[in-house]
XYZ file of C-alpha atoms in Angstrom:
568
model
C 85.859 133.166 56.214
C 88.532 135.505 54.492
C 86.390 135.141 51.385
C 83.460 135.943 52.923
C 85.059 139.390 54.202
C 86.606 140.209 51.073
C 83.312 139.834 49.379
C 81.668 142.131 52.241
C 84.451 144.760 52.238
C 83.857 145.236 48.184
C 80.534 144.913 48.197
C 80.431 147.621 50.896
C 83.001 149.692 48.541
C 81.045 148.980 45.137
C 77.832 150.317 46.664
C 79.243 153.223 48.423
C 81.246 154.243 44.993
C 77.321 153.757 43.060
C 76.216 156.065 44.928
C 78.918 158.345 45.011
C 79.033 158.409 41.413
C 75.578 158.746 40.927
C 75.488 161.644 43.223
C 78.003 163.044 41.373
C 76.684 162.252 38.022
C 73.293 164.253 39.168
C 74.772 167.084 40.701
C 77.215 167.666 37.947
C 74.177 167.302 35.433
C 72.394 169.592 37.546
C 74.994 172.281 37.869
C 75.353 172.176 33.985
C 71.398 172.297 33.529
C 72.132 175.814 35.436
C 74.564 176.726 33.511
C 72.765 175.988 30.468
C 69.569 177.870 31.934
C 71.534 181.178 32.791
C 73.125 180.773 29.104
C 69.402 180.805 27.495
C 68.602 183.417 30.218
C 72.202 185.830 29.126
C 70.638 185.136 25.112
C 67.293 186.373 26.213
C 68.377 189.377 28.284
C 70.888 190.344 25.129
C 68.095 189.855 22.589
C 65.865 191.993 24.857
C 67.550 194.753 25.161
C 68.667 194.823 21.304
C 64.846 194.230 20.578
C 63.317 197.079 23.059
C 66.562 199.507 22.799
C 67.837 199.661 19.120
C 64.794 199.149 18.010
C 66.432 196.644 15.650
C 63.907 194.308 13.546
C 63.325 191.373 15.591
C 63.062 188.922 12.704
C 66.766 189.621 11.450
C 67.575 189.888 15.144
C 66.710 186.498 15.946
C 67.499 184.975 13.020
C 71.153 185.969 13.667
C 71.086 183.661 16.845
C 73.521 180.951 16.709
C 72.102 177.658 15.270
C 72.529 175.791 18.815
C 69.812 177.838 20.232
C 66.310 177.536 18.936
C 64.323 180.934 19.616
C 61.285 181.305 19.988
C 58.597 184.763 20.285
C 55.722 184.659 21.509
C 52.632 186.792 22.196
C 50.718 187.487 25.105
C 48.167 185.210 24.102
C 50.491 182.231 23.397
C 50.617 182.352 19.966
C 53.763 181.842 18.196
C 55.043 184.448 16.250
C 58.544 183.798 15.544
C 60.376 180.552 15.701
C 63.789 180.184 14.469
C 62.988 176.395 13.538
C 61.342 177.997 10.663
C 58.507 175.860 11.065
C 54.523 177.566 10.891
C 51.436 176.853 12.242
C 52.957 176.064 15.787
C 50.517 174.954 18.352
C 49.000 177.725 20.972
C 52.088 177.448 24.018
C 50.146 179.309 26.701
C 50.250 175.825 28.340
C 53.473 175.284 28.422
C 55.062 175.563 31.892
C 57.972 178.256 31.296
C 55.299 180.420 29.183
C 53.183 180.367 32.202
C 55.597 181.184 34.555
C 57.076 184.242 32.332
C 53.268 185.578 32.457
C 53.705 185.416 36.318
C 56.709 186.166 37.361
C 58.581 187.175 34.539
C 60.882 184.142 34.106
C 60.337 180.503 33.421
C 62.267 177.712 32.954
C 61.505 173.558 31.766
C 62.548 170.534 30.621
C 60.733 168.028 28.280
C 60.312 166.324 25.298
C 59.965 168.619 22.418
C 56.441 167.597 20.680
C 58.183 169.849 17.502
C 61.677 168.406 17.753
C 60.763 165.416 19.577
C 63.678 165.244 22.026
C 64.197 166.269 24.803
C 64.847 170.309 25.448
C 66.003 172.940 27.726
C 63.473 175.986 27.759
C 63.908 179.298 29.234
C 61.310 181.965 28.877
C 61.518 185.724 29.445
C 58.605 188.149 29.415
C 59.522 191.372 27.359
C 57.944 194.728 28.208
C 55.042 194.341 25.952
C 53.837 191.200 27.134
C 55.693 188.983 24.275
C 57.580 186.343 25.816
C 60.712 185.211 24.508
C 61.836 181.631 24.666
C 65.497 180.110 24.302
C 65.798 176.766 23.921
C 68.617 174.051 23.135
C 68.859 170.466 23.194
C 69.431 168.509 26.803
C 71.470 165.634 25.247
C 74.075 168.032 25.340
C 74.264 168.186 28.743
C 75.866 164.763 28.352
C 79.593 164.649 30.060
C 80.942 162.716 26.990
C 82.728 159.893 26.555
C 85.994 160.969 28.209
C 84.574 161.415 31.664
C 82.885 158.281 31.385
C 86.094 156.333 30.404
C 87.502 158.382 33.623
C 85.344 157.345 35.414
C 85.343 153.902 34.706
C 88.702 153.755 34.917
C 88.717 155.165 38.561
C 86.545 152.766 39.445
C 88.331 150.002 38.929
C 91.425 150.895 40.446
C 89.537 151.756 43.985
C 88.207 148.305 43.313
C 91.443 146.842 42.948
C 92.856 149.184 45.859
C 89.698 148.188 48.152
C 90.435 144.319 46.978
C 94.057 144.275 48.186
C 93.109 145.791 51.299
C 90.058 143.751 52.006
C 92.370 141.155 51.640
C 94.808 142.307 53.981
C 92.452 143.472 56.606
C 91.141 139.452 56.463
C 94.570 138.212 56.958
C 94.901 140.764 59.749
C 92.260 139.458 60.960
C 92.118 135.736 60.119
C 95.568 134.941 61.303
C 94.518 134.604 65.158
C 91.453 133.253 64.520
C 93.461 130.236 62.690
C 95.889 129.849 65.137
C 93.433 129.804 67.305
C 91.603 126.857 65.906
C 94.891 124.992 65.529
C 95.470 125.341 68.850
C 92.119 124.197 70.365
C 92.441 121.487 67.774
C 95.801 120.155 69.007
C 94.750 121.166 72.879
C 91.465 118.672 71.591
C 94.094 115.875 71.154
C 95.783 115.988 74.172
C 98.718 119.164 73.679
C 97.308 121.005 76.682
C 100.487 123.185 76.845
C 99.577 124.189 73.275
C 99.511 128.307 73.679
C 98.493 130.844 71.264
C 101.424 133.953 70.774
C 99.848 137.470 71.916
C 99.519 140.400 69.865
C 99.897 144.373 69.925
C 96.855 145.535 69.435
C 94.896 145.897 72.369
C 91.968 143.943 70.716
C 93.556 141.018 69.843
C 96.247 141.065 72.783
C 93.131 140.810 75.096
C 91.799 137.941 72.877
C 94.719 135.733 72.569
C 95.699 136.380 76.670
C 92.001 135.776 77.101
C 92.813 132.318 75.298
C 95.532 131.498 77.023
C 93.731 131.858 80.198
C 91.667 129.535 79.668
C 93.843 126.931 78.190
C 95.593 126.886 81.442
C 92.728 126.956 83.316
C 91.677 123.873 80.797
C 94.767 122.136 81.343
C 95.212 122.618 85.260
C 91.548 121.045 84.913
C 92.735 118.303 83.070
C 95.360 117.198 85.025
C 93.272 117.312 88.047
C 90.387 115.569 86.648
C 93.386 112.728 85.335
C 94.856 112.425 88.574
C 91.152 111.901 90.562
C 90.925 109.522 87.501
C 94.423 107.585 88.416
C 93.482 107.550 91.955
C 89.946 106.737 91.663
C 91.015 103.209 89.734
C 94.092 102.615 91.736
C 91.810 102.820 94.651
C 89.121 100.308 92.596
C 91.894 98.220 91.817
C 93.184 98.203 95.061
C 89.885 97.112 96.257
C 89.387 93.862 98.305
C 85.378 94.464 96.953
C 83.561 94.189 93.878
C 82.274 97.710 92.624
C 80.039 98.570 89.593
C 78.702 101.386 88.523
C 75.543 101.713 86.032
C 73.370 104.378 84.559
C 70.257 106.102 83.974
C 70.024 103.618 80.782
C 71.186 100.707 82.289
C 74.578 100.518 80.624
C 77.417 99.830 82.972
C 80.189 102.984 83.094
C 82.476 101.411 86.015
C 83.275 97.552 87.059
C 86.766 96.823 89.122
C 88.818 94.154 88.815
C 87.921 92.510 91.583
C 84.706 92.583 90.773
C 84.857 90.640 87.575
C 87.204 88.039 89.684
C 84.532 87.685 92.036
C 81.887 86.986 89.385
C 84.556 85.414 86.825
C 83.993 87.599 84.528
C 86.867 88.152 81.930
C 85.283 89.981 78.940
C 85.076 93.725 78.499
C 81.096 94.865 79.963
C 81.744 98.493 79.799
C 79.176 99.829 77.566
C 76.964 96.514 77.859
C 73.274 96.244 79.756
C 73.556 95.227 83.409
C 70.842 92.743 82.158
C 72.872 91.018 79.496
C 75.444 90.137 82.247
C 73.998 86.897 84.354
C 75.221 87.534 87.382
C 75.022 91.035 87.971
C 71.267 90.664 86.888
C 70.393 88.694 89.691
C 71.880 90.868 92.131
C 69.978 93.739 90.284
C 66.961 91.995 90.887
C 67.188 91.277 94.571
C 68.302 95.051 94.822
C 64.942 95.827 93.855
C 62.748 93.520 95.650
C 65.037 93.866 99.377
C 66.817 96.970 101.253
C 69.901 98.486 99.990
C 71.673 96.327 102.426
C 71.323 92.640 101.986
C 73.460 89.240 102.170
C 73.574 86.454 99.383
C 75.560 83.831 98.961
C 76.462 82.949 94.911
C 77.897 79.540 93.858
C 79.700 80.232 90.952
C 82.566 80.720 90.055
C 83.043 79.794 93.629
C 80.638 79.713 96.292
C 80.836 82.987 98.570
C 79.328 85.137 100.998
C 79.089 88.535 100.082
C 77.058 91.623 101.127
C 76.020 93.893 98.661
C 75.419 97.628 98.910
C 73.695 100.401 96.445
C 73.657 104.073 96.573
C 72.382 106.474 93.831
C 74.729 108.544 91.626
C 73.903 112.221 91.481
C 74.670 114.753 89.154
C 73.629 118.132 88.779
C 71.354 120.109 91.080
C 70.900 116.422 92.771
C 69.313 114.899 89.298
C 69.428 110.763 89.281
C 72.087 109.471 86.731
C 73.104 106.292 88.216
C 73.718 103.940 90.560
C 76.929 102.295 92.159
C 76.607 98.959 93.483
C 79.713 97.586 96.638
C 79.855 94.112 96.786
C 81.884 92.877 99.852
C 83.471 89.542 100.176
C 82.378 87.952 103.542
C 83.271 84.281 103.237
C 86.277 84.811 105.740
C 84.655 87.069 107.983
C 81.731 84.523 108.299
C 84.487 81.213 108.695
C 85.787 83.676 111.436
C 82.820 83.904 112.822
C 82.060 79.901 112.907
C 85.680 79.587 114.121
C 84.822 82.114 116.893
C 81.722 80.491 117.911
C 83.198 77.074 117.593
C 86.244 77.726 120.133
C 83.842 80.020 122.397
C 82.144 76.491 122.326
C 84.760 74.315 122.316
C 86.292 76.343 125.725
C 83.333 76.249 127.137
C 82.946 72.573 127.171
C 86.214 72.236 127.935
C 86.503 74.820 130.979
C 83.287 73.134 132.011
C 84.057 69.143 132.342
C 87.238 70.519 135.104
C 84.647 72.576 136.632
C 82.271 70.319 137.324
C 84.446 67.384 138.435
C 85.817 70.062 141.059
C 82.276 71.259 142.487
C 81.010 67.843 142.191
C 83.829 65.903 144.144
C 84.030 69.158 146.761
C 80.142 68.884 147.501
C 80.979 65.196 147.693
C 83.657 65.697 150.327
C 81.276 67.117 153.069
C 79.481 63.888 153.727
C 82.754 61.791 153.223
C 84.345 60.445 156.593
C 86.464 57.947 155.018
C 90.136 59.377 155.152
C 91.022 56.925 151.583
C 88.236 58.007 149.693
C 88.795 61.931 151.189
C 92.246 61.712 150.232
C 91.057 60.113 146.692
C 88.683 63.053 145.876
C 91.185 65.461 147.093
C 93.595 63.737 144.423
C 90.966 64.083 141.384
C 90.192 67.609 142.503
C 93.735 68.345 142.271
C 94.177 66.629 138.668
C 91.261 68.623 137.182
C 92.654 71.617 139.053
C 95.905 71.398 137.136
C 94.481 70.247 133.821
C 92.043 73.362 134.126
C 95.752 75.483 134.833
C 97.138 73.945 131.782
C 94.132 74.701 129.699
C 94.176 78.648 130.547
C 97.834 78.410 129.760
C 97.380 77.022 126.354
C 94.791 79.712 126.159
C 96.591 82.958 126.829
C 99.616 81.073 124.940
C 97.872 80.795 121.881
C 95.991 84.657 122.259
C 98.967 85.715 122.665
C 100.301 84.335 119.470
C 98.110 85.415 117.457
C 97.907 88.792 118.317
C 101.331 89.557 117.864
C 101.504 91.305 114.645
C 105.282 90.912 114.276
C 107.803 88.881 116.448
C 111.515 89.147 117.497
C 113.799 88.845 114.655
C 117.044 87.635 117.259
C 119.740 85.315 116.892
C 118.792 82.255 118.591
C 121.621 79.307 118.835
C 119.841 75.954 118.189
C 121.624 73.970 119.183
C 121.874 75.257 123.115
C 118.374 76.080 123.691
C 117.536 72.372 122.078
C 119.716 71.452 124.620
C 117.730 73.008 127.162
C 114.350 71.157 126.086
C 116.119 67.987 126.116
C 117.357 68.151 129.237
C 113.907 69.772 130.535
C 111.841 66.414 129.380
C 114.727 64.062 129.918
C 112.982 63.242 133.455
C 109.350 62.939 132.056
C 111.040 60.456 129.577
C 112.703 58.284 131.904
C 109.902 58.413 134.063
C 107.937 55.907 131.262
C 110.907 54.458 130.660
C 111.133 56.087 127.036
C 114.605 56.884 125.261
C 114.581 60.548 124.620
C 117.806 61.586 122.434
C 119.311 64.398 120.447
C 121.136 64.255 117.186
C 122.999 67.621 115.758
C 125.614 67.127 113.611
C 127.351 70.783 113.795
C 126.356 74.223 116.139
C 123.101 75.740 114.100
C 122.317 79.695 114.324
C 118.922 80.684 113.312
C 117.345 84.193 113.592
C 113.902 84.712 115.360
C 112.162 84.665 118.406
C 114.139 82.132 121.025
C 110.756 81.669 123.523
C 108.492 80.980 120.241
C 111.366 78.441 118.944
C 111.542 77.041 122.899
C 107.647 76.537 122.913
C 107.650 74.960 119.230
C 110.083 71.949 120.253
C 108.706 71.748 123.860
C 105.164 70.891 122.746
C 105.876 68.428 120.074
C 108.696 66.604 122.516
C 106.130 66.535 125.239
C 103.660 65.079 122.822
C 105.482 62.541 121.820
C 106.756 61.428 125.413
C 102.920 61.344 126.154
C 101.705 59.324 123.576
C 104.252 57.021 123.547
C 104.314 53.951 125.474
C 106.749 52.533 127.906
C 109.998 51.005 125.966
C 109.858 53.413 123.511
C 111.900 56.164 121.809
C 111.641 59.712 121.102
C 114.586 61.412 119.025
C 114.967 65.211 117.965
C 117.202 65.512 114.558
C 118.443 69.014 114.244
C 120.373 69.305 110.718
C 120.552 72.349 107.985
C 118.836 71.995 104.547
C 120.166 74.658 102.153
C 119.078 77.989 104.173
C 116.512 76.288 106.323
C 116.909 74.936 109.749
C 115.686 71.336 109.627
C 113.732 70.213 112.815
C 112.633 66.392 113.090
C 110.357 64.971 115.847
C 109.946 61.427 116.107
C 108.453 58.274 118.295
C 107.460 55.579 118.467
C 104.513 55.519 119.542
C 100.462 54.548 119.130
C 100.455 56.865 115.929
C 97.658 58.906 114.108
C 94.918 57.672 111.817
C 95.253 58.747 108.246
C 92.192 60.519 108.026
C 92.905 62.673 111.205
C 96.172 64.056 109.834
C 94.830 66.941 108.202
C 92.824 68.060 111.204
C 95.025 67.739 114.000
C 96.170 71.320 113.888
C 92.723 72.614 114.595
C 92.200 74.102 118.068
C 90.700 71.300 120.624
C 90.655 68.695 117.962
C 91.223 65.343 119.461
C 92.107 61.992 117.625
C 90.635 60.089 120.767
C 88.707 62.217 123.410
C 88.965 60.345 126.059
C 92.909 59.047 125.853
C 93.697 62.510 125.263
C 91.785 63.898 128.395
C 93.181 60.700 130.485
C 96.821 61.880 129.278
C 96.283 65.119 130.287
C 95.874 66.648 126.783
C 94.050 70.312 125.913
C 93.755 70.074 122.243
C 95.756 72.806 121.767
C 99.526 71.933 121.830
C 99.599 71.051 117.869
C 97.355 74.934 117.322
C 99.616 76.901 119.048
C 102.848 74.729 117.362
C 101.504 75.276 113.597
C 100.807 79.291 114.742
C 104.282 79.371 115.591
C 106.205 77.783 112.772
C 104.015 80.073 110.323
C 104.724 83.395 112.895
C 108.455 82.409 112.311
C 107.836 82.167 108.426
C 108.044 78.186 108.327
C 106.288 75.060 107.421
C 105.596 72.245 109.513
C 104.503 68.407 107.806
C 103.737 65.705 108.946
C 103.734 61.527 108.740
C 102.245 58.992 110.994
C 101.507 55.211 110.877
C 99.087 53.966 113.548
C 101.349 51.393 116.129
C 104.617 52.686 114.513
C 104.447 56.053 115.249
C 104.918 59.698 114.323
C 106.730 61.834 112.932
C 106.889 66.002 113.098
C 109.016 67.944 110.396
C 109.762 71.368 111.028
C 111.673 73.757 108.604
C 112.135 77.280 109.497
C 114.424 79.862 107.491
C 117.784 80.275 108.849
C 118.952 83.730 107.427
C 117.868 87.326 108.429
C 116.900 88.250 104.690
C 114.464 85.254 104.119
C 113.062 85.688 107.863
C 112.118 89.439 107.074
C 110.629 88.743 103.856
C 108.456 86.532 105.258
């Protein structure tokens, strides 16, 4: 660039010195053609008036000329009749342009090549009072400005050359120097340094210019750090995602996948870049894309099998042009085992509510044609057992709604080893009743923090339980002990006991290890769902070991501290 105005700026001055010199050169060589041509014309005018006054003899007069002059007299009819070249038998000049002009107006001037001297000549012509004409003439390569001027000039020239050189080149530096901060700016702004400024001149010009520049920067960087924080937001929100989002374009190429995503799918390499169509599994969900609604539900089987529900929406850019298309895949599996769990237990209470129900109408109906007072009483006795199993039912119920919709539950000291106390003492009866050995073994006062009614339900239900499935002669003991921070809470009988291969199911809501001892006992199928919802509502864990004709046993730990309870 600074070469480039150099170049122009001398260029510019070399032309505009050609032509000055050249105009100068012809005007000077004009102005001393002049002079020349009134010399000749003074020589003519002194020779006339010598010639026409003194009456002196024109040969000797005009042989007395000085030798730079060549005169020439002519007559009337051009011939020549004197020519101090010496030289006879001269040509007719009646053509020649000064003669021509003397006849006419008096005066005449030329220059040309002589054809007698062959070079080139200065003529002036003046007609006498007799019609002769009388011709001066001297040589034009006189008129030269000699070699002085021309060194002179030469000279000057070089020094405005050298003058307009170490301007040029200052006027480029001038001018250069913002334009290359400039680019090193935008260069290191194009790396990253969007605080990069440029510093702002003087001059008006270039002030305006570099605060124009700065302007923008700003404007470039507050854009930047907007567009960088939508960025940082828009993948913390991907990543945050509990669905699978990818993103591809116009070409196919996939520009966005979460993390989730690729979990869902198990993919683990990097796709960004890749064809939607080299990727198996996003291919096949292309493809159904295309052949159903933008809404639809599939179920994949690898890496593990899941529901999920997939929706696309187009990507618009400018003025609402097509340049992609982002694809939501939501995970479903849950919400659909939610949705068999709810329509199993709407079931499942149904059938329950129902069998009460209809022992109740069915023995009432009965009891308008019965006039026996025994079998009155009888029916009276069933309606009133199915009355109070249908209570206990809507009990366990609301007690286990209730559980589960509590979101968080009291975080209270509760002294263990009173209100087991209390639940001892509450089935003691019920125990004896069956002849069963209830007893209570705490080695030291526990304190526990939590919710005391949740931790009174817990060791009610699985007391109860075992007092009702254990047979007469047998035992029931409660252990309360500490284990490290946990409160230690052991359940055991002897009783009929529990298949192996019900043990992992007997926490399920109306599951039943045998339907109809369980509904002769008085059982709902609920006690062990609502016990399991509260150990893991306290932040516990709850196992358990059973032998069929030995018994079983319930194991209960639940944290004992405030810190582990809240982090749970």
């Amino acid at each position: 660039m600074s070469r480039r105005i150099i170049v122009s700026f001398l260029a510019g001055i070399i032309v505009a010195m050609f032509f000055l010199t050249s105009s100068f050169l012809l005007i000077s060589s004009l102005e001393k053609i002049n002079l020349v041509k009134e010399k000749l014309r003074t020589n003519n005018e002194l020779l006339i008036n010598y010639m026409e006054v003194d009456r002196i003899n024109n040969t000797s007069l005009l042989v007395s000329v000085m030798d730079s002059i060549r005169v020439t007299l002519i007559d009337k009819n051009g011939d020549v009749l004197f020519d101090s070249t010496g030289k006879r038998g001269l040509e007719n000049h009646l053509d020649r342009l000064e003669v021509k002009e003397a006849i006419e107006v008096g005066e005449g001037s030329d220059i040309r090549i002589s054809e007698t001297l062959n070079t080139q000549m200065v003529y002036y012509a003046t007609r006498l009072s007799d019609g002769k004409i009388l011709r001066s003439s001297t040589q034009a390569g006189s008129l030269n400005l000699g070699g002085g001027f021309v060194k002179y000039m030469l000279g000057t020239f070089a020094f405005v050359i050298l003058v307009a050189y170490l301007i040029s080149r200052k006027i480029a530096d001038y001018l250069l120097e913002p334009i290359q901060e400039m680019t090193f700016a935008t260069d290191r702004i194009a790396n990253g340094e969007y605080t990069r400024r440029v510093r702002v001149r003087s001059d008006a010009e270039l002030g305006k210019l570099g605060m124009n520049f700065n302007n923008m920067a700003e404007r470039l960087e507050i854009t930047f750090i907007e567009s960088e924080e939508k960025q940082n937001r828009l993948e913390a929100i991907l990543k945050s995602m509990n669905s699978g989002v990818f993103a591809y374009d116009n070409s196919d190429k996939i520009i966005m996948i979460n993390p989730f995503c690729k979990q869902l799918f198990g993919i683990s390499d990097n796709v960004i870049g890749k064809s939607v169509y080299e990727i198996k599994e996003l291919r096949e969900l292309i493809f159904m894309l295309n052949d159903e609604e933008d809404i639809l539900e599939v179920q994949i089987e690898e890496p593990i099998r899941k529901d999920i529900r997939i929706k696309s929406a187009e990507i618009l850019g400018e003025r609402g042009s097509l340049v992609g298309t982002v694809v939501v895949l939501e995970d479903i599996t849950d919400l659909k085992k939610l949705e068999k769990m709810r329509s199993q237990f709407v079931a499942n209470v149904s059938h329950e509510l129902k069998t009460p129900l209809t022992s109740i109408k069915g023995f009432s109906e009965t009891l308008k044609f019965v006039k026996d007072e025994n079998t009155r009483n009888k029916f009276l006795d069933i309606i009133n057992d199915e009355s109070e199993r249908l209570t206990r039912l809507i009990n366990d119920i609301l007690t286990l709604s209730s559980i589960e919709q509590v979101k968080s539950v009291k975080n209270e000291e509760i002294d263990i080893s009173y209100e087991s106390e209390k639940v001892y003492h509450l089935l003691s009866p019920k125990a004896e009743v069956k002849n069963i050995t209830l007893s209570l073994y705490q080695k030291e006062p526990l304190f526990m923090f939590g919710d005391v009614d949740l931790y009174n339900q817990l060791l009610l239900n699985l007391v109860d339980n075992a007092i009702k499935y254990t047979k007469e002669q047998g035992e029931v003991r409660i252990t309360i002990e500490k284990e490290d921070t946990l409160i230690k809470v052991t359940v055991s009988d002897s009783g009929i006991g529990i298949p192996e291969k019900h043990l992992n199911r007997i926490f399920e809501r109306f599951y039943r290890v045998d339907k109809a001892r369980d509904r002769a006992m008085g059982g709902t199928g609920l006690g062990l769902a609502i016990v399991k919802h509260i150990v893991l509502s306290m932040g516990g864990t709850i196992e358990v070991s059973s032998e069929v004709g030995k018994g079983t046993q319930f194991v209960v730990y639940l944290p004992m501290d405030r810190e582990s309870y809240d982090e749970e």
